[in-house]
XYZ file of C-alpha atoms in Angstrom:
752
model
C 19.510 31.469 -100.878
C 19.905 34.335 -98.388
C 19.120 36.648 -101.305
C 15.877 34.704 -101.650
C 14.934 35.486 -98.064
C 15.865 39.165 -97.957
C 15.296 40.132 -101.598
C 17.045 43.384 -102.423
C 17.949 44.081 -98.774
C 20.555 41.304 -98.674
C 24.098 41.355 -99.925
C 26.227 38.390 -100.726
C 27.731 38.228 -97.245
C 24.370 37.651 -95.606
C 24.322 40.995 -93.768
C 21.288 43.260 -94.188
C 21.413 46.604 -95.886
C 19.007 48.403 -93.565
C 16.768 50.810 -95.401
C 13.749 50.800 -93.109
C 11.907 48.461 -90.791
C 11.290 45.578 -93.186
C 7.768 44.486 -93.980
C 7.920 40.878 -95.131
C 5.279 39.389 -97.348
C 5.138 35.654 -96.846
C 3.241 35.031 -100.044
C 5.978 36.495 -102.198
C 8.696 34.148 -100.980
C 7.199 31.072 -99.283
C 4.104 28.939 -98.760
C 1.393 30.055 -96.350
C 2.258 29.347 -92.692
C -1.177 27.821 -91.988
C -4.742 28.002 -93.148
C -5.806 31.674 -92.963
C -3.079 32.379 -90.451
C 0.268 34.077 -90.423
C 3.243 33.588 -88.173
C 4.333 36.812 -86.477
C 8.136 36.641 -86.481
C 8.633 39.794 -84.524
C 6.381 38.780 -81.622
C 8.200 35.468 -81.391
C 11.703 36.896 -81.421
C 10.742 39.361 -78.681
C 10.227 37.370 -75.410
C 6.478 36.733 -74.991
C 4.186 38.060 -72.284
C 4.458 34.811 -70.326
C 8.187 35.359 -69.756
C 7.613 38.963 -68.854
C 4.833 37.983 -66.457
C 6.999 35.243 -64.946
C 9.755 37.767 -64.326
C 7.221 40.009 -62.571
C 5.965 37.093 -60.450
C 9.553 36.317 -59.410
C 10.176 39.968 -58.516
C 7.019 40.080 -56.378
C 8.086 36.942 -54.530
C 11.637 38.182 -54.051
C 10.230 41.316 -52.423
C 8.188 39.201 -50.036
C 4.929 40.596 -51.406
C 1.821 38.452 -51.640
C -0.971 40.979 -52.169
C -0.835 43.020 -55.361
C -3.145 44.794 -57.782
C -2.936 44.885 -61.578
C -3.680 47.726 -63.983
C -3.798 47.178 -67.737
C -4.461 49.306 -70.744
C -7.492 48.082 -72.586
C -6.358 46.078 -75.584
C -4.339 43.056 -76.542
C -1.017 44.048 -74.953
C -2.313 45.043 -71.532
C -5.011 42.427 -71.143
C -2.851 39.510 -72.300
C -0.014 40.613 -70.040
C -2.264 40.809 -66.990
C -3.901 37.489 -67.834
C -0.489 35.845 -68.047
C 0.475 37.365 -64.692
C -2.757 36.120 -63.077
C -2.258 32.615 -64.415
C 1.386 32.357 -63.375
C 0.690 33.805 -59.920
C -2.010 31.181 -59.380
C 0.276 28.404 -60.563
C 3.169 29.472 -58.378
C 0.931 30.132 -55.368
C 1.459 32.621 -52.603
C 0.270 35.677 -54.541
C -3.229 37.107 -54.343
C -4.719 39.715 -56.639
C -6.400 42.458 -54.663
C -7.873 44.247 -57.702
C -7.565 43.974 -61.452
C -8.390 47.232 -63.207
C -8.461 48.368 -66.836
C -7.751 51.738 -68.391
C -10.290 52.365 -71.188
C -9.222 53.427 -74.665
C -11.021 56.751 -74.554
C -9.897 57.586 -71.071
C -10.313 60.828 -69.196
C -8.673 62.220 -66.105
C -11.600 60.968 -64.024
C -10.829 57.408 -65.106
C -7.339 57.581 -63.616
C -8.601 59.225 -60.428
C -11.164 56.451 -60.058
C -8.477 53.804 -60.515
C -6.395 55.361 -57.718
C -9.445 55.500 -55.446
C -10.160 51.845 -56.110
C -6.536 50.899 -55.449
C -6.677 52.732 -52.123
C -9.612 50.597 -51.044
C -7.078 47.810 -50.587
C -4.370 49.937 -49.008
C -2.254 46.997 -47.977
C -1.852 45.996 -51.637
C 0.775 48.650 -52.301
C 2.435 46.808 -55.193
C 0.766 47.506 -58.539
C 1.572 45.550 -61.721
C 1.348 47.785 -64.784
C 0.827 46.560 -68.347
C 0.074 49.941 -69.898
C 1.138 52.350 -72.591
C 3.374 55.347 -71.936
C 0.410 57.691 -71.932
C -1.570 55.532 -69.507
C 1.429 55.211 -67.196
C 1.685 58.994 -67.061
C -2.048 59.206 -66.309
C -1.717 56.785 -63.389
C 1.318 58.602 -61.917
C -0.446 61.948 -62.280
C -3.555 60.634 -60.536
C -1.506 59.298 -57.603
C 0.108 62.711 -57.296
C -3.256 64.456 -57.294
C -4.490 62.072 -54.601
C -1.436 62.926 -52.484
C -0.350 59.294 -52.540
C 3.179 59.835 -53.793
C 5.335 57.084 -52.304
C 2.426 54.878 -51.327
C 2.284 52.693 -54.413
C 5.083 50.355 -55.450
C 4.965 50.207 -59.239
C 6.181 47.235 -61.262
C 6.151 48.207 -64.925
C 6.260 45.985 -67.972
C 8.565 46.477 -70.956
C 6.276 49.209 -72.258
C 7.688 51.325 -69.430
C 11.159 49.831 -69.493
C 13.769 52.553 -69.094
C 11.885 55.302 -70.919
C 11.992 58.909 -69.810
C 8.643 59.911 -71.309
C 6.386 58.135 -68.765
C 8.093 59.801 -65.786
C 8.869 63.228 -67.222
C 7.964 65.804 -64.549
C 6.504 62.967 -62.464
C 9.786 61.793 -60.999
C 8.661 61.800 -57.359
C 5.596 59.682 -58.131
C 7.786 57.143 -59.970
C 10.487 56.769 -57.311
C 11.013 53.120 -56.433
C 9.283 51.808 -59.543
C 10.735 48.520 -60.767
C 10.607 48.069 -64.521
C 11.697 45.349 -66.888
C 13.083 45.564 -70.382
C 14.100 42.813 -72.767
C 17.854 42.577 -72.994
C 18.880 44.596 -76.000
C 21.860 46.180 -77.627
C 22.155 49.395 -79.570
C 22.678 48.456 -83.183
C 25.720 50.255 -84.473
C 25.015 52.227 -87.654
C 21.251 52.239 -87.263
C 21.139 55.691 -85.642
C 23.162 57.239 -88.483
C 21.016 55.489 -91.045
C 17.656 56.353 -89.494
C 18.448 60.014 -88.738
C 19.425 60.409 -92.403
C 16.000 59.293 -93.577
C 13.914 62.013 -95.235
C 10.676 62.204 -97.137
C 12.651 62.052 -100.370
C 14.907 59.060 -99.710
C 12.426 56.844 -97.842
C 9.363 56.759 -100.004
C 9.190 52.974 -99.963
C 8.084 52.991 -96.288
C 4.353 53.684 -96.448
C 4.193 54.633 -92.742
C 7.093 57.056 -92.821
C 4.943 60.091 -93.713
C 2.693 59.436 -90.708
C 5.751 59.070 -88.502
C 7.103 62.382 -89.893
C 3.941 64.287 -88.938
C 3.869 62.813 -85.449
C 7.566 63.334 -84.825
C 7.663 66.968 -85.929
C 4.063 67.851 -84.936
C 3.102 69.177 -88.352
C 0.889 68.398 -91.358
C 2.159 67.243 -94.738
C -1.109 67.885 -96.587
C -4.569 69.210 -95.959
C -6.003 65.699 -95.977
C -3.787 64.692 -93.051
C -5.547 62.991 -90.164
C -3.519 64.892 -87.603
C -5.852 67.446 -86.080
C -4.006 68.774 -83.052
C -1.827 71.148 -85.031
C -2.151 73.482 -88.040
C 1.593 73.855 -88.756
C 2.709 72.713 -92.188
C 5.675 70.402 -92.621
C 8.468 71.888 -94.758
C 10.206 68.611 -95.521
C 13.480 70.136 -94.357
C 13.106 68.894 -90.791
C 15.746 66.448 -89.615
C 15.323 63.540 -87.193
C 17.427 64.015 -84.089
C 18.057 67.682 -84.849
C 14.571 69.126 -84.937
C 13.131 66.418 -82.694
C 14.208 64.212 -79.851
C 15.526 60.853 -81.004
C 16.321 57.647 -79.158
C 16.881 54.283 -80.823
C 13.870 52.049 -80.297
C 14.801 49.113 -78.096
C 13.183 46.560 -80.338
C 15.297 47.290 -83.427
C 17.511 44.378 -82.443
C 14.525 42.017 -82.429
C 13.248 43.225 -85.799
C 16.574 42.460 -87.385
C 16.735 39.071 -85.640
C 13.199 38.294 -86.828
C 14.268 38.932 -90.434
C 17.315 36.736 -89.985
C 15.212 33.991 -88.381
C 12.940 33.901 -91.432
C 15.938 33.991 -93.768
C 17.652 31.098 -92.001
C 14.430 29.067 -91.966
C 13.853 29.593 -95.697
C 17.475 28.835 -96.420
C 17.335 25.543 -94.499
C 14.016 24.624 -96.047
C 15.264 25.260 -99.588
C 18.439 23.298 -98.926
C 16.443 20.265 -97.757
C 13.610 20.343 -100.298
C 15.436 21.690 -103.327
C 19.031 20.458 -103.016
C 19.784 20.539 -106.706
C 17.831 23.641 -107.623
C 18.712 27.303 -107.158
C 15.547 29.003 -105.997
C 12.098 27.750 -105.121
C 11.156 24.306 -106.325
C 7.659 22.729 -106.536
C 8.219 20.819 -103.272
C 8.835 24.091 -101.475
C 5.683 25.625 -102.931
C 3.646 22.711 -101.658
C 5.363 22.447 -98.268
C 2.743 24.406 -96.317
C 2.964 26.673 -93.316
C 3.350 23.930 -90.719
C 6.560 22.711 -92.309
C 7.906 26.257 -92.512
C 7.031 26.745 -88.842
C 9.051 23.643 -88.045
C 12.088 25.104 -89.801
C 11.663 28.456 -88.078
C 11.550 26.823 -84.641
C 14.697 24.847 -85.356
C 16.930 27.759 -86.397
C 19.856 28.726 -84.208
C 22.218 31.600 -84.970
C 23.932 34.573 -83.342
C 21.704 37.624 -83.491
C 22.510 41.237 -84.200
C 23.488 41.823 -80.570
C 25.826 38.829 -80.533
C 23.470 36.692 -78.439
C 22.111 33.339 -79.533
C 18.716 33.330 -81.220
C 16.656 30.149 -80.915
C 13.111 29.096 -80.109
C 11.645 26.783 -77.475
C 8.993 24.119 -78.049
C 6.306 26.798 -77.956
C 8.054 28.811 -80.588
C 9.199 31.537 -78.207
C 12.646 33.054 -77.973
C 14.450 32.782 -74.617
C 13.365 35.331 -72.046
C 16.150 37.739 -71.196
C 15.317 40.886 -69.283
C 17.204 43.675 -67.603
C 15.662 44.973 -64.395
C 15.659 48.673 -63.559
C 14.542 50.828 -60.680
C 13.785 54.508 -60.947
C 15.783 56.244 -58.248
C 16.472 59.740 -56.958
C 19.434 60.421 -54.732
C 21.584 63.342 -53.714
C 24.617 62.205 -55.658
C 23.075 61.955 -59.094
C 20.123 63.102 -61.124
C 16.939 60.995 -61.277
C 17.206 57.992 -63.504
C 16.975 54.276 -63.973
C 19.479 52.041 -62.248
C 20.123 48.490 -63.327
C 19.343 46.251 -60.324
C 19.550 42.804 -61.912
C 18.403 40.586 -64.700
C 16.052 37.739 -65.451
C 17.154 34.888 -67.693
C 14.806 32.048 -66.827
C 15.730 32.767 -63.181
C 15.811 36.000 -61.220
C 19.078 37.690 -60.286
C 18.218 40.722 -58.156
C 20.589 43.025 -56.287
C 18.293 44.059 -53.450
C 21.080 46.028 -51.762
C 21.124 48.418 -54.730
C 17.444 49.219 -54.445
C 15.993 52.422 -52.997
C 12.471 53.104 -51.843
C 10.206 56.133 -51.393
C 10.771 58.388 -48.392
C 14.312 57.087 -47.977
C 13.273 53.693 -46.649
C 16.093 51.187 -46.509
C 13.964 48.129 -45.878
C 11.694 46.653 -48.495
C 8.184 48.085 -48.062
C 5.428 45.596 -47.446
C 2.591 44.726 -49.764
C 0.793 41.980 -47.932
C -2.848 41.382 -47.157
C -2.150 40.350 -43.586
C 0.870 40.808 -41.384
C 2.548 37.641 -40.097
C 0.891 36.355 -36.974
C 2.772 36.600 -33.715
C 4.033 33.488 -32.033
C 1.218 31.717 -30.299
C -1.320 32.797 -32.903
C -2.815 30.810 -35.753
C -3.869 31.995 -39.164
C -7.563 31.859 -39.969
C -7.779 32.212 -43.736
C -10.228 34.579 -45.352
C -12.522 32.656 -47.675
C -11.441 33.002 -51.288
C -8.210 34.859 -50.386
C -5.480 32.423 -49.368
C -3.033 35.302 -48.825
C -5.344 36.995 -46.329
C -5.999 35.788 -42.840
C -6.986 36.837 -39.365
C -4.670 36.105 -36.474
C -6.365 34.256 -33.644
C -4.494 33.592 -30.387
C -4.248 30.052 -29.131
C -6.068 30.535 -25.846
C -6.641 28.447 -22.771
C -4.363 25.420 -22.712
C -3.706 25.417 -26.463
C -0.368 25.914 -28.162
C 0.488 26.794 -31.758
C 0.844 23.489 -33.585
C 1.517 25.062 -36.976
C 0.644 28.249 -38.829
C -3.022 27.402 -39.138
C -3.929 25.330 -36.093
C -3.722 25.170 -32.333
C -3.654 21.997 -30.273
C -4.565 21.287 -26.675
C -1.753 20.433 -24.296
C -1.950 17.135 -22.461
C -3.567 16.916 -19.022
C -0.409 17.616 -17.031
C 0.993 20.245 -19.393
C 0.461 23.912 -20.081
C 1.574 26.125 -22.997
C 4.891 27.913 -22.623
C 4.915 31.745 -22.496
C 5.004 32.179 -26.293
C 2.615 29.242 -26.845
C 4.863 27.404 -29.277
C 5.043 24.207 -27.223
C 3.825 22.665 -23.999
C 5.653 22.558 -20.692
C 4.912 20.732 -17.421
C 2.484 22.488 -15.095
C 4.391 23.666 -11.984
C 3.748 21.596 -8.875
C 2.854 23.441 -5.673
C 2.114 22.542 -2.069
C 1.421 24.460 1.086
C 4.770 25.996 2.002
C 5.884 26.643 5.559
C 6.504 30.315 4.831
C 3.050 30.860 3.355
C 0.678 33.072 5.392
C -1.820 30.211 5.144
C 0.642 28.059 7.111
C 2.203 30.622 9.437
C -0.995 31.349 11.405
C -1.980 27.731 12.218
C 1.650 26.816 12.935
C 1.937 29.751 15.334
C -1.267 28.733 17.132
C -0.126 25.109 17.251
C 3.225 26.027 18.762
C 1.546 28.114 21.438
C -0.839 25.247 22.136
C 1.962 22.683 22.319
C 3.902 24.859 24.752
C 0.792 25.360 26.902
C -0.052 21.634 26.807
C 3.470 20.640 27.805
C 3.371 23.203 30.612
C 0.040 21.878 31.929
C 1.209 18.285 31.660
C 4.465 19.124 33.438
C 2.521 20.911 36.183
C 0.187 17.953 36.661
C 3.102 15.538 36.784
C 4.925 17.798 39.262
C 1.862 18.035 41.494
C 0.579 14.568 40.710
C -0.361 13.696 44.319
C -2.004 16.974 45.231
C -5.768 17.009 45.886
C -6.701 19.057 42.774
C -4.787 16.759 40.402
C -6.188 13.681 42.103
C -9.702 15.113 42.126
C -9.452 15.789 38.329
C -9.039 12.123 37.642
C -5.373 11.774 36.870
C -5.648 8.911 34.410
C -8.279 10.523 32.168
C -6.612 13.932 32.535
C -3.397 12.591 31.061
C -5.338 10.839 28.285
C -7.183 14.095 27.521
C -3.923 16.075 27.510
C -2.465 13.531 25.090
C -5.417 14.040 22.755
C -5.057 17.817 23.006
C -1.353 17.510 22.218
C -2.100 15.405 19.130
C -4.658 17.985 17.961
C -1.870 20.559 17.913
C 0.660 18.187 16.338
C -1.623 17.384 13.384
C -1.036 20.957 12.108
C 2.571 20.113 11.256
C 1.564 16.847 9.605
C -1.034 18.630 7.454
C 1.445 21.255 6.253
C 4.436 18.949 5.697
C 5.311 17.976 2.116
C 3.149 14.990 1.176
C 4.767 11.598 0.754
C 3.658 8.078 1.660
C 4.787 8.413 5.273
C 3.194 11.820 5.771
C -0.023 10.628 4.131
C -0.063 7.628 6.492
C 0.381 9.899 9.519
C -2.397 12.168 8.274
C -4.822 9.280 8.106
C -3.884 8.072 11.581
C -3.624 11.341 13.500
C -6.211 13.450 11.668
C -9.068 12.030 13.737
C -7.067 10.352 16.520
C -6.332 13.482 18.552
C -9.980 14.547 18.623
C -11.074 10.957 19.218
C -8.832 10.645 22.286
C -9.951 14.015 23.637
C -13.681 13.464 23.225
C -13.512 9.817 24.290
C -12.007 10.960 27.603
C -14.542 13.781 28.023
C -17.424 11.463 27.097
C -16.279 8.943 29.674
C -16.134 11.688 32.312
C -19.573 13.137 31.555
C -21.089 9.657 31.317
C -19.645 8.790 34.752
C -21.100 11.925 36.319
C -24.468 11.306 34.708
C -24.592 7.678 35.885
C -23.611 8.656 39.424
C -26.472 11.130 39.751
C -29.009 8.926 37.994
C -28.050 6.010 40.241
C -28.197 8.250 43.306
C -31.854 9.036 42.668
C -32.896 5.422 43.285
C -30.071 3.851 45.273
C -27.241 4.688 47.611
C -25.050 2.089 45.954
C -22.262 3.391 43.698
C -22.790 2.610 39.993
C -20.597 0.137 38.214
C -17.491 0.976 36.149
C -16.618 4.279 37.775
C -13.164 3.274 38.941
C -10.099 4.754 37.189
C -9.306 1.399 35.616
C -12.805 1.047 34.247
C -12.707 4.581 32.917
C -9.461 3.887 31.050
C -10.924 0.689 29.615
C -14.025 2.509 28.345
C -11.899 5.299 26.823
C -9.568 2.790 25.168
C -12.467 0.910 23.618
C -13.837 4.141 22.169
C -10.413 5.028 20.744
C -9.871 1.550 19.318
C -12.951 1.984 17.120
C -11.269 4.968 15.452
C -8.030 3.043 14.961
C -9.894 0.050 13.569
C -11.568 2.265 10.963
C -8.202 3.743 9.983
C -6.609 0.305 9.554
C -9.516 -0.827 7.382
C -8.987 2.337 5.317
C -5.301 1.425 4.958
C -6.239 -1.999 3.661
C -8.875 -0.865 1.196
C -7.002 2.175 -0.128
C -3.274 2.285 0.699
C -1.960 5.796 1.230
C -0.139 7.509 -1.616
C 0.406 10.963 -3.086
C -1.253 12.436 -6.159
C -0.882 15.591 -8.209
C -4.255 17.250 -8.652
C -4.226 19.328 -11.843
C -7.927 20.191 -11.693
C -7.852 22.054 -8.409
C -5.879 25.030 -9.721
C -6.425 24.645 -13.468
C -7.664 28.171 -13.977
C -8.907 29.690 -17.250
C -5.627 31.582 -17.465
C -3.111 28.846 -18.194
C -0.236 30.938 -16.840
C -1.695 30.544 -13.359
C -2.281 26.792 -13.633
C -0.680 24.717 -10.925
C -0.632 21.068 -10.034
C -1.288 20.468 -6.348
C 0.824 17.813 -4.654
C -1.330 16.262 -1.970
C -2.282 13.032 -0.309
C -4.844 10.842 -1.977
C -7.538 11.835 0.503
C -10.828 13.258 -0.692
C -12.907 15.825 1.143
C -15.450 13.134 1.947
C -12.773 10.870 3.421
C -11.579 13.718 5.633
C -15.092 14.251 6.945
C -15.520 10.507 7.462
C -12.237 10.368 9.367
C -13.447 13.188 11.597
C -17.010 11.871 11.674
C -16.445 9.425 14.530
C -14.795 12.127 16.616
C -17.675 14.491 15.848
C -20.104 11.761 16.950
C -18.226 11.456 20.261
C -18.289 15.240 20.578
C -22.067 15.417 20.012
C -22.701 12.579 22.469
C -20.491 14.255 25.042
C -22.426 17.474 24.507
C -25.696 15.645 25.161
C -24.356 14.301 28.482
C -23.043 17.750 29.331
C -26.563 19.132 28.840
C -28.040 16.374 31.002
C -25.606 17.107 33.851
C -25.939 20.857 33.621
C -27.880 20.937 36.903
C -25.001 19.512 38.922
C -23.529 22.186 41.252
C -20.144 23.313 40.071
C -18.740 22.539 43.514
C -19.499 18.886 42.912
C -17.525 18.219 39.726
C -16.303 19.410 36.217
C -19.692 18.981 34.530
C -20.245 22.637 33.789
C -16.717 23.375 32.463
C -17.054 20.317 30.249
C -20.451 21.592 29.079
C -19.048 24.990 28.194
C -16.162 23.291 26.409
C -18.501 21.183 24.306
C -20.832 24.067 23.450
C -17.910 26.142 22.221
C -16.423 23.220 20.314
C -19.715 22.555 18.535
C -19.848 26.184 17.425
C -16.283 25.934 16.087
C -17.047 22.842 14.038
C -20.371 24.162 12.832
C -18.432 27.112 11.373
C -15.792 24.778 9.958
C -18.121 22.645 7.806
C -19.543 25.408 5.525
C -16.110 26.991 5.136
C -14.535 23.654 4.252
C -17.113 22.659 1.655
C -17.888 26.181 0.489
C -14.354 26.592 -0.849
C -14.317 23.281 -2.753
C -14.373 25.108 -6.116
C -11.937 27.833 -5.148
C -8.492 28.080 -6.728
C -7.198 28.516 -3.176
C -8.927 25.337 -2.003
C -5.734 23.648 -0.823
C -4.737 26.566 1.358
C -8.168 27.512 2.694
C -9.243 23.986 3.623
C -5.932 23.028 5.194
C -5.737 26.251 7.180
C -9.389 26.035 8.247
C -8.990 22.434 9.381
C -5.810 23.159 11.339
C -7.236 26.264 13.017
C -10.467 24.425 13.906
C -8.494 21.647 15.588
C -6.252 24.164 17.331
C -9.293 26.051 18.639
C -10.979 22.834 19.808
C -7.862 21.819 21.695
C -7.369 25.319 23.080
C -10.970 25.507 24.355
C -10.596 22.195 26.208
C -7.187 23.168 27.531
C -8.321 26.603 28.651
C -11.596 25.661 30.312
C -10.619 22.375 31.923
C -6.988 22.829 32.902
C -5.974 26.464 33.119
C -8.138 27.144 36.246
C -6.607 24.127 38.000
C -3.066 25.131 37.039
C -3.799 28.638 38.265
C -4.869 27.325 41.682
C -1.956 24.897 41.886
C 0.648 27.589 41.150
C -0.806 30.813 42.525
C -3.119 29.575 45.320
C -1.540 26.471 46.794
C -3.512 27.096 50.045
C -6.654 25.937 48.212
C -4.953 22.754 47.043
C -5.647 20.890 50.332
C -7.464 17.719 51.269
C -11.174 18.086 52.222
C -12.884 15.655 54.599
C -14.288 12.619 52.954
C -18.005 11.960 52.807
C -19.941 8.852 52.098
C -21.606 8.215 48.770
C -24.996 8.536 50.534
C -24.135 12.002 51.781
C -22.955 13.061 48.394
C -26.125 11.869 46.688
C -28.331 13.452 49.368
C -26.638 16.818 48.842
C -26.960 16.508 45.118
C -30.667 15.678 45.394
C -31.275 18.691 47.577
C -29.459 20.876 45.107
C -31.527 19.485 42.255
C -34.816 20.143 44.021
C -33.624 23.625 44.858
C -32.842 24.315 41.223
C -36.441 23.443 40.283
C -37.846 25.983 42.753
C -35.720 28.961 41.813
C -37.970 29.838 38.920
C -40.914 30.377 41.328
C -39.140 32.322 44.041
C -37.594 35.739 44.279
C -33.854 36.120 44.238
C -32.219 34.970 47.442
C -34.959 32.562 48.567
C -33.299 29.607 47.027
C -30.148 30.278 48.959
C -32.175 30.598 52.156
C -33.813 27.228 51.618
C -30.469 25.648 50.914
C -29.091 27.074 54.113
C -32.101 25.824 56.066
C -31.790 22.274 54.795
C -28.016 21.913 54.683
C -25.594 22.766 57.383
C -22.979 25.180 56.167
C -20.267 22.984 57.627
C -21.579 19.946 55.793
C -21.604 21.191 52.201
C -21.021 18.218 50.011
C -18.439 18.053 47.257
C -17.695 15.586 44.534
C -14.029 16.003 45.055
C -13.716 12.765 46.958
C -15.946 10.928 44.497
C -13.986 11.768 41.358
């Protein structure tokens, strides 16, 4: 039955006697394959375009490329190959087609130059898939050379390029690095000797041989020849391989296997349908093309190259490809080097590959470079392989490749924005310049206060100390001392105890100070007001009464603090909003007591009320002669203190939105309290201490006078003060001297 399949080209042993590339007529040996359709054995034995395209897709992915262009020769081979590549790249994902270009049949040089220009419009798509004929491949390489783009493009050629020399002849530099594929094949022993012995005389049965002869030897056999590019006549004595270049066509193996596939299918079909008949029986004539196709797909045999020949469910032979790269190196001449193979899966020896310009690393052919850490990909519409890199800004971190997420309230992104980390916690440190200045002032004030207090205690029974009102002086010094101490409490690391002390002592020092001063100024005012209508001393001017009044004023402050403790127990908080700047690297959480700006002002509000009231009394007693009491020093103290606190309020609230709020407000508050205490200490006590230490002769007892005498002197002084505006300088003093004996000048020393 093998003789039935191969006719005269088959011997009894089932091996072909090769005379030329066989042309098989189905009608002469078997039923039609299908209605008005033939089955192309050769195209099925050769691996189809889908396998070739799949191999190319796998190569592109192995190279790490995701942005490629395709170029195809116009026609069935090129267009089908590119279509298969497009479909498989879409199915596999991760590959985008930058451009898909066609080379027209009647191409010119300008067509190739235009293709190169178009390819350069997407410069990052360096990889170019080629399904083109030898001539078109040469045109593309030539155009890239003319455009001075040698080494820019990374060619991936189909089996039409394979390992041929003709496409790269004299274009070696432009082809360096090109990866090509070629169906696995073997040189058929004996075919070269047979084919090179073919002549016009011994191969007349091949109707295409004459055309091949003219093309191979570039001559004309007859005047009616269609070959127009030469006028040379063929002699018929030319010899293949001697007078022309010869290389065995790589598909000879597949032609032979295609013939054997048909022979085996017919043999099996005849054996099943005509078991008792030698030759074709009626059942075989009526079998039809579909049944023959079934037999063809089921054949399995060893082909001419020793490899198994079979067909898959689609009727295609297994895909087996050798992979080559065109290389130039110093050790050998330019040529193709085998770098792997593809047999359903890719086996690629990347270490054997070489690239243009001596690159050792695989060149890139990607639409967009990978985003840096901390950046997300924003895809370009319609191009999943292309994206823009956008940084995760503010308090966002990179959640995945395509999205950023916001860190939680107490967190901030780490330096590379791949995760969140806790926001650092800060507080006012002792070594900070914001703390050093108020601490330095407080220490000086504490030393001065202790010195004054020690001096007063040492000279407790001297006239100046006694005349200052010892009880209230010690109370006032205690308040001044607490005003200095609060600086250390405000700067200390917040905890429940420190926060409790802040609430208690923040307003207590000022409250004690101004309660004592208010009691003093109120006493002076009442004495002079009472003296205008009566010679009887006013009530509650004794030291005990003064202490009772001062204590009642202070107790109001303490009562408010204790109510505050009950309503809102002290605790610490971490304020993340205060220093949560736009730049997340500078974000800080502030450890502080749970005291708002309004609560601070309320805590100081009572003391400020005492201060304002004391200032009012100081204004009312401004007419009292300075020899009579401390009214004027107290007045100056209160005026200065009011100015200090008037400056404090806008600074304190004006920095509420500042990133340095913690430092500015704490420092401003501490310095304001230090200045208030220092003003009182300097104006009320330093002059007395100066007299006590440096002029002890003035610290002596003066003769006592009655309350009536004191009031009379004060009244005269008051009237005199009203007349000074109407008299020239010096007249007031004259009147005073005329009405008051110089030896009987009154003083308030014995009254206070």
